[in-house]
Amino acid sequence: MTTAGRRVPVGRIVGLYGVQGWVKIESWTEPRTKIFDYHPWLLATAPGEVTEIAGAKGRPQGKGLVACLPGVDDRDTAAALVGSDIHVAREQLPPPGKDEYYWVDLEGLEVVTIEGAVLGRVSHLFATGANDVVVVRDGERERLIPFVQGNYVRAVDLSGGRMVVDWDLEF
């Protein structure tokens, strides 16, 4: 499965900072300031609408982060961006470590049991306190499978587009 053209959410514009167009951002990168290393940002400003921002700069401010976006010079322009998700191209991210995966790379994989029964495709994932959870949909049913490698997730083949799980068909 190719990663070309895929976007990865790395943060969100959550508020305004000052009167010169700066914005407050929430970063989902580790460390959180790593978000400023990725360029360009692709802002999901409305459903189906993406605005490219090259050269965003920022810094920690209190308990959060603030950013200055090129072409955003006043509070009103910045206000229109509040709530926008910040994405970057998947190709910008470093390669994951052994047995580590970016969620975006797992989305769309076919999910089969160790017996070979098809459960559906990975719709998305979400985090819980204990582990991440894979949401598998087949058009009729939705299954929530803990993403615990070795116990439930037996194999991930990104190039083959398949994830093998130890999961009961009826569950």
mmCIF file of N, CA, C and O in Angstrom, residues 74-155:
data_model
loop_
_atom_site.group_PDB
_atom_site.id
_atom_site.type_symbol
_atom_site.label_atom_id
_atom_site.label_comp_id
_atom_site.label_asym_id
_atom_site.label_seq_id
_atom_site.Cartn_x
_atom_site.Cartn_y
_atom_site.Cartn_z
ATOM 1 N N ASP A 74 -3.531 39.510 10.471
ATOM 2 C CA ASP A 74 -4.438 40.182 11.409
ATOM 3 C C ASP A 74 -5.340 39.159 12.082
ATOM 4 O O ASP A 74 -5.466 38.023 11.643
ATOM 5 N N ARG A 75 -5.953 39.595 13.144
ATOM 6 C CA ARG A 75 -6.774 38.728 13.986
ATOM 7 C C ARG A 75 -7.973 38.153 13.224
ATOM 8 O O ARG A 75 -8.343 36.995 13.417
ATOM 9 N N ASP A 76 -8.592 38.935 12.355
ATOM 10 C CA ASP A 76 -9.771 38.461 11.621
ATOM 11 C C ASP A 76 -9.413 37.323 10.658
ATOM 12 O O ASP A 76 -10.149 36.335 10.553
ATOM 13 N N THR A 77 -8.291 37.448 9.967
ATOM 14 C CA THR A 77 -7.847 36.381 9.061
ATOM 15 C C THR A 77 -7.529 35.122 9.859
ATOM 16 O O THR A 77 -7.890 34.012 9.472
ATOM 17 N N ALA A 78 -6.864 35.316 10.998
ATOM 18 C CA ALA A 78 -6.522 34.177 11.853
ATOM 19 C C ALA A 78 -7.775 33.506 12.405
ATOM 20 O O ALA A 78 -7.844 32.277 12.510
ATOM 21 N N ALA A 79 -8.779 34.295 12.758
ATOM 22 C CA ALA A 79 -10.018 33.751 13.344
ATOM 23 C C ALA A 79 -10.695 32.782 12.378
ATOM 24 O O ALA A 79 -11.320 31.805 12.807
ATOM 25 N N ALA A 80 -10.574 33.033 11.081
ATOM 26 C CA ALA A 80 -11.197 32.148 10.086
ATOM 27 C C ALA A 80 -10.537 30.767 10.064
ATOM 28 O O ALA A 80 -11.126 29.812 9.562
ATOM 29 N N LEU A 81 -9.329 30.653 10.626
ATOM 30 C CA LEU A 81 -8.604 29.378 10.614
ATOM 31 C C LEU A 81 -8.797 28.559 11.886
ATOM 32 O O LEU A 81 -8.425 27.387 11.927
ATOM 33 N N VAL A 82 -9.368 29.157 12.924
ATOM 34 C CA VAL A 82 -9.561 28.439 14.187
ATOM 35 C C VAL A 82 -10.450 27.218 13.942
ATOM 36 O O VAL A 82 -11.487 27.302 13.290
ATOM 37 N N GLY A 83 -10.009 26.090 14.451
ATOM 38 C CA GLY A 83 -10.724 24.824 14.249
ATOM 39 C C GLY A 83 -10.161 23.997 13.109
ATOM 40 O O GLY A 83 -10.526 22.834 12.941
ATOM 41 N N SER A 84 -9.263 24.578 12.327
ATOM 42 C CA SER A 84 -8.667 23.848 11.193
ATOM 43 C C SER A 84 -7.677 22.813 11.689
ATOM 44 O O SER A 84 -6.837 23.089 12.546
ATOM 45 N N ASP A 85 -7.765 21.619 11.132
ATOM 46 C CA ASP A 85 -6.775 20.588 11.414
ATOM 47 C C ASP A 85 -5.530 20.860 10.583
ATOM 48 O O ASP A 85 -5.620 21.320 9.441
ATOM 49 N N ILE A 86 -4.374 20.568 11.164
ATOM 50 C CA ILE A 86 -3.093 20.739 10.485
ATOM 51 C C ILE A 86 -2.615 19.351 10.055
ATOM 52 O O ILE A 86 -2.460 18.463 10.885
ATOM 53 N N HIS A 87 -2.404 19.185 8.757
ATOM 54 C CA HIS A 87 -1.901 17.932 8.201
ATOM 55 C C HIS A 87 -0.547 18.181 7.554
ATOM 56 O O HIS A 87 -0.233 19.311 7.170
ATOM 57 N N VAL A 88 0.221 17.112 7.402
ATOM 58 C CA VAL A 88 1.437 17.145 6.595
ATOM 59 C C VAL A 88 1.414 15.915 5.698
ATOM 60 O O VAL A 88 0.705 14.944 5.969
ATOM 61 N N ALA A 89 2.209 15.973 4.648
ATOM 62 C CA ALA A 89 2.304 14.813 3.756
ATOM 63 C C ALA A 89 2.977 13.668 4.491
ATOM 64 O O ALA A 89 3.940 13.870 5.237
ATOM 65 N N ARG A 90 2.473 12.475 4.320
ATOM 66 C CA ARG A 90 3.004 11.290 4.985
ATOM 67 C C ARG A 90 4.498 11.122 4.721
ATOM 68 O O ARG A 90 5.260 10.711 5.586
ATOM 69 N N GLU A 91 4.944 11.487 3.527
ATOM 70 C CA GLU A 91 6.342 11.330 3.144
ATOM 71 C C GLU A 91 7.292 12.162 4.009
ATOM 72 O O GLU A 91 8.486 11.892 4.051
ATOM 73 N N GLN A 92 6.785 13.188 4.680
ATOM 74 C CA GLN A 92 7.628 14.041 5.518
ATOM 75 C C GLN A 92 8.007 13.381 6.839
ATOM 76 O O GLN A 92 8.973 13.789 7.475
ATOM 77 N N LEU A 93 7.245 12.406 7.255
ATOM 78 C CA LEU A 93 7.488 11.786 8.552
ATOM 79 C C LEU A 93 8.640 10.792 8.471
ATOM 80 O O LEU A 93 8.834 10.137 7.447
ATOM 81 N N PRO A 94 9.381 10.656 9.563
ATOM 82 C CA PRO A 94 10.481 9.672 9.553
ATOM 83 C C PRO A 94 9.919 8.261 9.478
ATOM 84 O O PRO A 94 8.768 8.018 9.873
ATOM 85 N N PRO A 95 10.714 7.316 8.992
ATOM 86 C CA PRO A 95 10.213 5.945 8.938
ATOM 87 C C PRO A 95 9.945 5.420 10.351
ATOM 88 O O PRO A 95 10.692 5.729 11.277
ATOM 89 N N PRO A 96 8.855 4.677 10.524
ATOM 90 C CA PRO A 96 8.577 4.123 11.851
ATOM 91 C C PRO A 96 9.606 3.048 12.210
ATOM 92 O O PRO A 96 10.232 2.457 11.329
ATOM 93 N N GLY A 97 9.758 2.811 13.510
ATOM 94 C CA GLY A 97 10.675 1.774 13.975
ATOM 95 C C GLY A 97 10.116 0.386 13.699
ATOM 96 O O GLY A 97 8.985 0.226 13.223
ATOM 97 N N LYS A 98 10.886 -0.623 14.029
ATOM 98 C CA LYS A 98 10.455 -2.008 13.834
ATOM 99 C C LYS A 98 9.182 -2.254 14.647
ATOM 100 O O LYS A 98 9.098 -1.888 15.813
ATOM 101 N N ASP A 99 8.198 -2.864 14.025
ATOM 102 C CA ASP A 99 6.911 -3.176 14.644
ATOM 103 C C ASP A 99 6.161 -1.934 15.119
ATOM 104 O O ASP A 99 5.336 -2.005 16.023
ATOM 105 N N GLU A 100 6.455 -0.773 14.519
ATOM 106 C CA GLU A 100 5.713 0.454 14.777
ATOM 107 C C GLU A 100 5.070 0.888 13.468
ATOM 108 O O GLU A 100 5.613 0.645 12.388
ATOM 109 N N TYR A 101 3.918 1.537 13.595
ATOM 110 C CA TYR A 101 3.171 1.936 12.404
ATOM 111 C C TYR A 101 2.521 3.286 12.626
ATOM 112 O O TYR A 101 2.087 3.598 13.726
ATOM 113 N N TYR A 102 2.442 4.062 11.558
ATOM 114 C CA TYR A 102 1.605 5.252 11.583
ATOM 115 C C TYR A 102 0.183 4.786 11.300
ATOM 116 O O TYR A 102 -0.046 3.939 10.426
ATOM 117 N N TRP A 103 -0.767 5.330 12.022
ATOM 118 C CA TRP A 103 -2.163 4.927 11.835
ATOM 119 C C TRP A 103 -2.586 5.078 10.384
ATOM 120 O O TRP A 103 -3.292 4.233 9.839
ATOM 121 N N VAL A 104 -2.174 6.149 9.745
ATOM 122 C CA VAL A 104 -2.581 6.389 8.370
ATOM 123 C C VAL A 104 -2.132 5.257 7.454
ATOM 124 O O VAL A 104 -2.778 4.963 6.448
ATOM 125 N N ASP A 105 -1.033 4.579 7.809
ATOM 126 C CA ASP A 105 -0.560 3.459 6.988
ATOM 127 C C ASP A 105 -1.403 2.206 7.185
ATOM 128 O O ASP A 105 -1.436 1.322 6.328
ATOM 129 N N LEU A 106 -2.086 2.102 8.313
ATOM 130 C CA LEU A 106 -2.927 0.942 8.598
ATOM 131 C C LEU A 106 -4.337 1.087 8.021
ATOM 132 O O LEU A 106 -5.004 0.099 7.733
ATOM 133 N N GLU A 107 -4.783 2.335 7.879
ATOM 134 C CA GLU A 107 -6.137 2.577 7.374
ATOM 135 C C GLU A 107 -6.276 2.027 5.958
ATOM 136 O O GLU A 107 -5.427 2.246 5.105
ATOM 137 N N GLY A 108 -7.332 1.266 5.745
ATOM 138 C CA GLY A 108 -7.592 0.673 4.435
ATOM 139 C C GLY A 108 -7.084 -0.744 4.274
ATOM 140 O O GLY A 108 -7.424 -1.409 3.297
ATOM 141 N N LEU A 109 -6.274 -1.233 5.223
ATOM 142 C CA LEU A 109 -5.790 -2.613 5.116
ATOM 143 C C LEU A 109 -6.953 -3.596 5.246
ATOM 144 O O LEU A 109 -7.884 -3.376 6.016
ATOM 145 N N GLU A 110 -6.882 -4.691 4.490
ATOM 146 C CA GLU A 110 -7.829 -5.777 4.655
ATOM 147 C C GLU A 110 -7.471 -6.508 5.941
ATOM 148 O O GLU A 110 -6.297 -6.739 6.234
ATOM 149 N N VAL A 111 -8.480 -6.857 6.742
ATOM 150 C CA VAL A 111 -8.251 -7.554 8.000
ATOM 151 C C VAL A 111 -8.817 -8.958 7.884
ATOM 152 O O VAL A 111 -9.991 -9.142 7.542
ATOM 153 N N VAL A 112 -7.944 -9.950 8.140
ATOM 154 C CA VAL A 112 -8.355 -11.348 8.077
ATOM 155 C C VAL A 112 -7.981 -12.031 9.385
ATOM 156 O O VAL A 112 -7.041 -11.630 10.065
ATOM 157 N N THR A 113 -8.727 -13.085 9.708
ATOM 158 C CA THR A 113 -8.413 -13.864 10.908
ATOM 159 C C THR A 113 -7.263 -14.818 10.593
ATOM 160 O O THR A 113 -6.915 -15.027 9.418
ATOM 161 N N ILE A 114 -6.709 -15.435 11.633
ATOM 162 C CA ILE A 114 -5.628 -16.397 11.415
ATOM 163 C C ILE A 114 -6.115 -17.607 10.630
ATOM 164 O O ILE A 114 -5.328 -18.325 10.029
ATOM 165 N N GLU A 115 -7.451 -17.819 10.609
ATOM 166 C CA GLU A 115 -8.034 -18.903 9.806
ATOM 167 C C GLU A 115 -8.269 -18.470 8.361
ATOM 168 O O GLU A 115 -8.688 -19.272 7.535
ATOM 169 N N GLY A 116 -8.076 -17.184 8.050
ATOM 170 C CA GLY A 116 -8.252 -16.701 6.686
ATOM 171 C C GLY A 116 -9.590 -16.059 6.389
ATOM 172 O O GLY A 116 -9.835 -15.656 5.249
ATOM 173 N N ALA A 117 -10.476 -15.942 7.381
ATOM 174 C CA ALA A 117 -11.777 -15.306 7.159
ATOM 175 C C ALA A 117 -11.613 -13.785 7.106
ATOM 176 O O ALA A 117 -10.951 -13.190 7.954
ATOM 177 N N VAL A 118 -12.226 -13.171 6.112
ATOM 178 C CA VAL A 118 -12.132 -11.719 5.948
ATOM 179 C C VAL A 118 -13.112 -11.033 6.895
ATOM 180 O O VAL A 118 -14.306 -11.338 6.891
ATOM 181 N N LEU A 119 -12.590 -10.102 7.706
ATOM 182 C CA LEU A 119 -13.436 -9.337 8.641
ATOM 183 C C LEU A 119 -13.847 -7.987 8.075
ATOM 184 O O LEU A 119 -14.834 -7.402 8.518
ATOM 185 N N GLY A 120 -13.084 -7.467 7.133
ATOM 186 C CA GLY A 120 -13.367 -6.152 6.562
ATOM 187 C C GLY A 120 -12.081 -5.376 6.358
ATOM 188 O O GLY A 120 -11.016 -5.962 6.174
ATOM 189 N N ARG A 121 -12.191 -4.056 6.418
ATOM 190 C CA ARG A 121 -11.028 -3.178 6.240
ATOM 191 C C ARG A 121 -10.902 -2.251 7.445
ATOM 192 O O ARG A 121 -11.897 -1.911 8.082
ATOM 193 N N VAL A 122 -9.664 -1.833 7.704
ATOM 194 C CA VAL A 122 -9.425 -0.883 8.787
ATOM 195 C C VAL A 122 -10.031 0.454 8.378
ATOM 196 O O VAL A 122 -9.627 1.046 7.377
ATOM 197 N N SER A 123 -11.008 0.907 9.148
ATOM 198 C CA SER A 123 -11.625 2.206 8.910
ATOM 199 C C SER A 123 -10.772 3.311 9.526
ATOM 200 O O SER A 123 -10.426 4.285 8.874
ATOM 201 N N HIS A 124 -10.449 3.125 10.801
ATOM 202 C CA HIS A 124 -9.625 4.084 11.528
ATOM 203 C C HIS A 124 -9.178 3.453 12.839
ATOM 204 O O HIS A 124 -9.551 2.318 13.136
ATOM 205 N N LEU A 125 -8.409 4.168 13.599
ATOM 206 C CA LEU A 125 -7.951 3.714 14.911
ATOM 207 C C LEU A 125 -8.234 4.810 15.915
ATOM 208 O O LEU A 125 -8.386 5.978 15.551
ATOM 209 N N PHE A 126 -8.284 4.430 17.181
ATOM 210 C CA PHE A 126 -8.366 5.431 18.243
ATOM 211 C C PHE A 126 -7.606 4.931 19.452
ATOM 212 O O PHE A 126 -7.376 3.734 19.612
ATOM 213 N N ALA A 127 -7.187 5.872 20.277
ATOM 214 C CA ALA A 127 -6.382 5.551 21.456
ATOM 215 C C ALA A 127 -7.277 5.378 22.673
ATOM 216 O O ALA A 127 -8.292 6.068 22.814
ATOM 217 N N THR A 128 -6.891 4.447 23.515
ATOM 218 C CA THR A 128 -7.526 4.302 24.828
ATOM 219 C C THR A 128 -6.387 4.360 25.846
ATOM 220 O O THR A 128 -5.221 4.415 25.475
ATOM 221 N N GLY A 129 -6.705 4.331 27.096
ATOM 222 C CA GLY A 129 -5.662 4.365 28.107
ATOM 223 C C GLY A 129 -4.753 3.161 28.058
ATOM 224 O O GLY A 129 -3.552 3.248 28.300
ATOM 225 N N ALA A 130 -5.310 2.004 27.726
ATOM 226 C CA ALA A 130 -4.534 0.763 27.756
ATOM 227 C C ALA A 130 -3.814 0.485 26.434
ATOM 228 O O ALA A 130 -2.663 0.057 26.424
ATOM 229 N N ASN A 131 -4.494 0.684 25.313
ATOM 230 C CA ASN A 131 -3.920 0.374 24.001
ATOM 231 C C ASN A 131 -4.738 1.059 22.914
ATOM 232 O O ASN A 131 -5.827 1.555 23.163
ATOM 233 N N ASP A 132 -4.199 1.058 21.710
ATOM 234 C CA ASP A 132 -4.945 1.577 20.573
ATOM 235 C C ASP A 132 -5.955 0.526 20.132
ATOM 236 O O ASP A 132 -5.783 -0.665 20.397
ATOM 237 N N VAL A 133 -7.004 0.986 19.446
ATOM 238 C CA VAL A 133 -8.053 0.086 18.977
ATOM 239 C C VAL A 133 -8.234 0.286 17.474
ATOM 240 O O VAL A 133 -8.304 1.413 16.985
ATOM 241 N N VAL A 134 -8.298 -0.831 16.757
ATOM 242 C CA VAL A 134 -8.519 -0.832 15.312
ATOM 243 C C VAL A 134 -10.024 -0.979 15.070
ATOM 244 O O VAL A 134 -10.652 -1.903 15.595
ATOM 245 N N VAL A 135 -10.595 -0.077 14.278
ATOM 246 C CA VAL A 135 -12.006 -0.168 13.905
ATOM 247 C C VAL A 135 -12.063 -0.811 12.521
ATOM 248 O O VAL A 135 -11.528 -0.276 11.552
ATOM 249 N N VAL A 136 -12.688 -1.997 12.461
ATOM 250 C CA VAL A 136 -12.772 -2.774 11.222
ATOM 251 C C VAL A 136 -14.233 -2.784 10.770
ATOM 252 O O VAL A 136 -15.125 -3.141 11.538
ATOM 253 N N ARG A 137 -14.451 -2.397 9.520
ATOM 254 C CA ARG A 137 -15.818 -2.371 8.966
ATOM 255 C C ARG A 137 -15.874 -3.218 7.707
ATOM 256 O O ARG A 137 -14.940 -3.226 6.909
ATOM 257 N N ASP A 138 -17.015 -3.897 7.547
ATOM 258 C CA ASP A 138 -17.214 -4.715 6.346
ATOM 259 C C ASP A 138 -18.470 -4.316 5.582
ATOM 260 O O ASP A 138 -18.919 -5.024 4.709
ATOM 261 N N GLY A 139 -19.058 -3.186 5.907
ATOM 262 C CA GLY A 139 -20.282 -2.750 5.241
ATOM 263 C C GLY A 139 -21.522 -3.073 6.039
ATOM 264 O O GLY A 139 -22.508 -2.359 5.987
ATOM 265 N N GLU A 140 -21.505 -4.168 6.783
ATOM 266 C CA GLU A 140 -22.639 -4.560 7.616
ATOM 267 C C GLU A 140 -22.326 -4.419 9.091
ATOM 268 O O GLU A 140 -23.195 -4.127 9.887
ATOM 269 N N ARG A 141 -21.076 -4.645 9.426
ATOM 270 C CA ARG A 141 -20.681 -4.757 10.812
ATOM 271 C C ARG A 141 -19.453 -3.927 11.121
ATOM 272 O O ARG A 141 -18.629 -3.676 10.244
ATOM 273 N N GLU A 142 -19.351 -3.530 12.376
ATOM 274 C CA GLU A 142 -18.156 -2.833 12.848
ATOM 275 C C GLU A 142 -17.573 -3.630 14.005
ATOM 276 O O GLU A 142 -18.294 -4.019 14.917
ATOM 277 N N ARG A 143 -16.277 -3.880 13.942
ATOM 278 C CA ARG A 143 -15.593 -4.601 15.021
ATOM 279 C C ARG A 143 -14.510 -3.709 15.599
ATOM 280 O O ARG A 143 -13.826 -3.000 14.857
ATOM 281 N N LEU A 144 -14.343 -3.764 16.915
ATOM 282 C CA LEU A 144 -13.289 -3.032 17.602
ATOM 283 C C LEU A 144 -12.281 -4.050 18.105
ATOM 284 O O LEU A 144 -12.587 -4.871 18.966
ATOM 285 N N ILE A 145 -11.077 -4.003 17.544
ATOM 286 C CA ILE A 145 -10.045 -4.991 17.864
ATOM 287 C C ILE A 145 -8.864 -4.268 18.515
ATOM 288 O O ILE A 145 -8.317 -3.322 17.921
ATOM 289 N N PRO A 146 -8.480 -4.691 19.715
ATOM 290 C CA PRO A 146 -7.320 -4.047 20.354
ATOM 291 C C PRO A 146 -6.071 -4.218 19.491
ATOM 292 O O PRO A 146 -5.791 -5.319 19.006
ATOM 293 N N PHE A 147 -5.341 -3.124 19.290
ATOM 294 C CA PHE A 147 -4.103 -3.213 18.529
ATOM 295 C C PHE A 147 -2.986 -3.606 19.487
ATOM 296 O O PHE A 147 -2.176 -2.790 19.927
ATOM 297 N N VAL A 148 -2.976 -4.889 19.825
ATOM 298 C CA VAL A 148 -1.955 -5.458 20.707
ATOM 299 C C VAL A 148 -1.236 -6.521 19.881
ATOM 300 O O VAL A 148 -1.791 -7.593 19.615
ATOM 301 N N GLN A 149 -0.016 -6.177 19.468
ATOM 302 C CA GLN A 149 0.748 -7.085 18.620
ATOM 303 C C GLN A 149 1.149 -8.329 19.403
ATOM 304 O O GLN A 149 1.563 -8.250 20.543
ATOM 305 N N GLY A 150 0.974 -9.470 18.752
ATOM 306 C CA GLY A 150 1.288 -10.745 19.387
ATOM 307 C C GLY A 150 0.050 -11.393 19.976
ATOM 308 O O GLY A 150 -0.176 -12.577 19.780
ATOM 309 N N ASN A 151 -0.780 -10.625 20.673
ATOM 310 C CA ASN A 151 -2.007 -11.178 21.253
ATOM 311 C C ASN A 151 -3.140 -11.208 20.233
ATOM 312 O O ASN A 151 -3.701 -12.265 19.964
ATOM 313 N N TYR A 152 -3.502 -10.043 19.717
ATOM 314 C CA TYR A 152 -4.619 -9.953 18.770
ATOM 315 C C TYR A 152 -4.142 -9.694 17.344
ATOM 316 O O TYR A 152 -4.661 -10.266 16.399
ATOM 317 N N VAL A 153 -3.178 -8.812 17.199
ATOM 318 C CA VAL A 153 -2.633 -8.511 15.875
ATOM 319 C C VAL A 153 -1.411 -9.393 15.672
ATOM 320 O O VAL A 153 -0.395 -9.240 16.335
ATOM 321 N N ARG A 154 -1.558 -10.339 14.753
ATOM 322 C CA ARG A 154 -0.499 -11.325 14.536
ATOM 323 C C ARG A 154 0.484 -10.894 13.454
ATOM 324 O O ARG A 154 1.655 -11.239 13.521
ATOM 325 N N ALA A 155 0.002 -10.176 12.447
ATOM 326 C CA ALA A 155 0.897 -9.750 11.370
ATOM 327 C C ALA A 155 0.319 -8.520 10.680
ATOM 328 O O ALA A 155 -0.893 -8.379 10.564
#
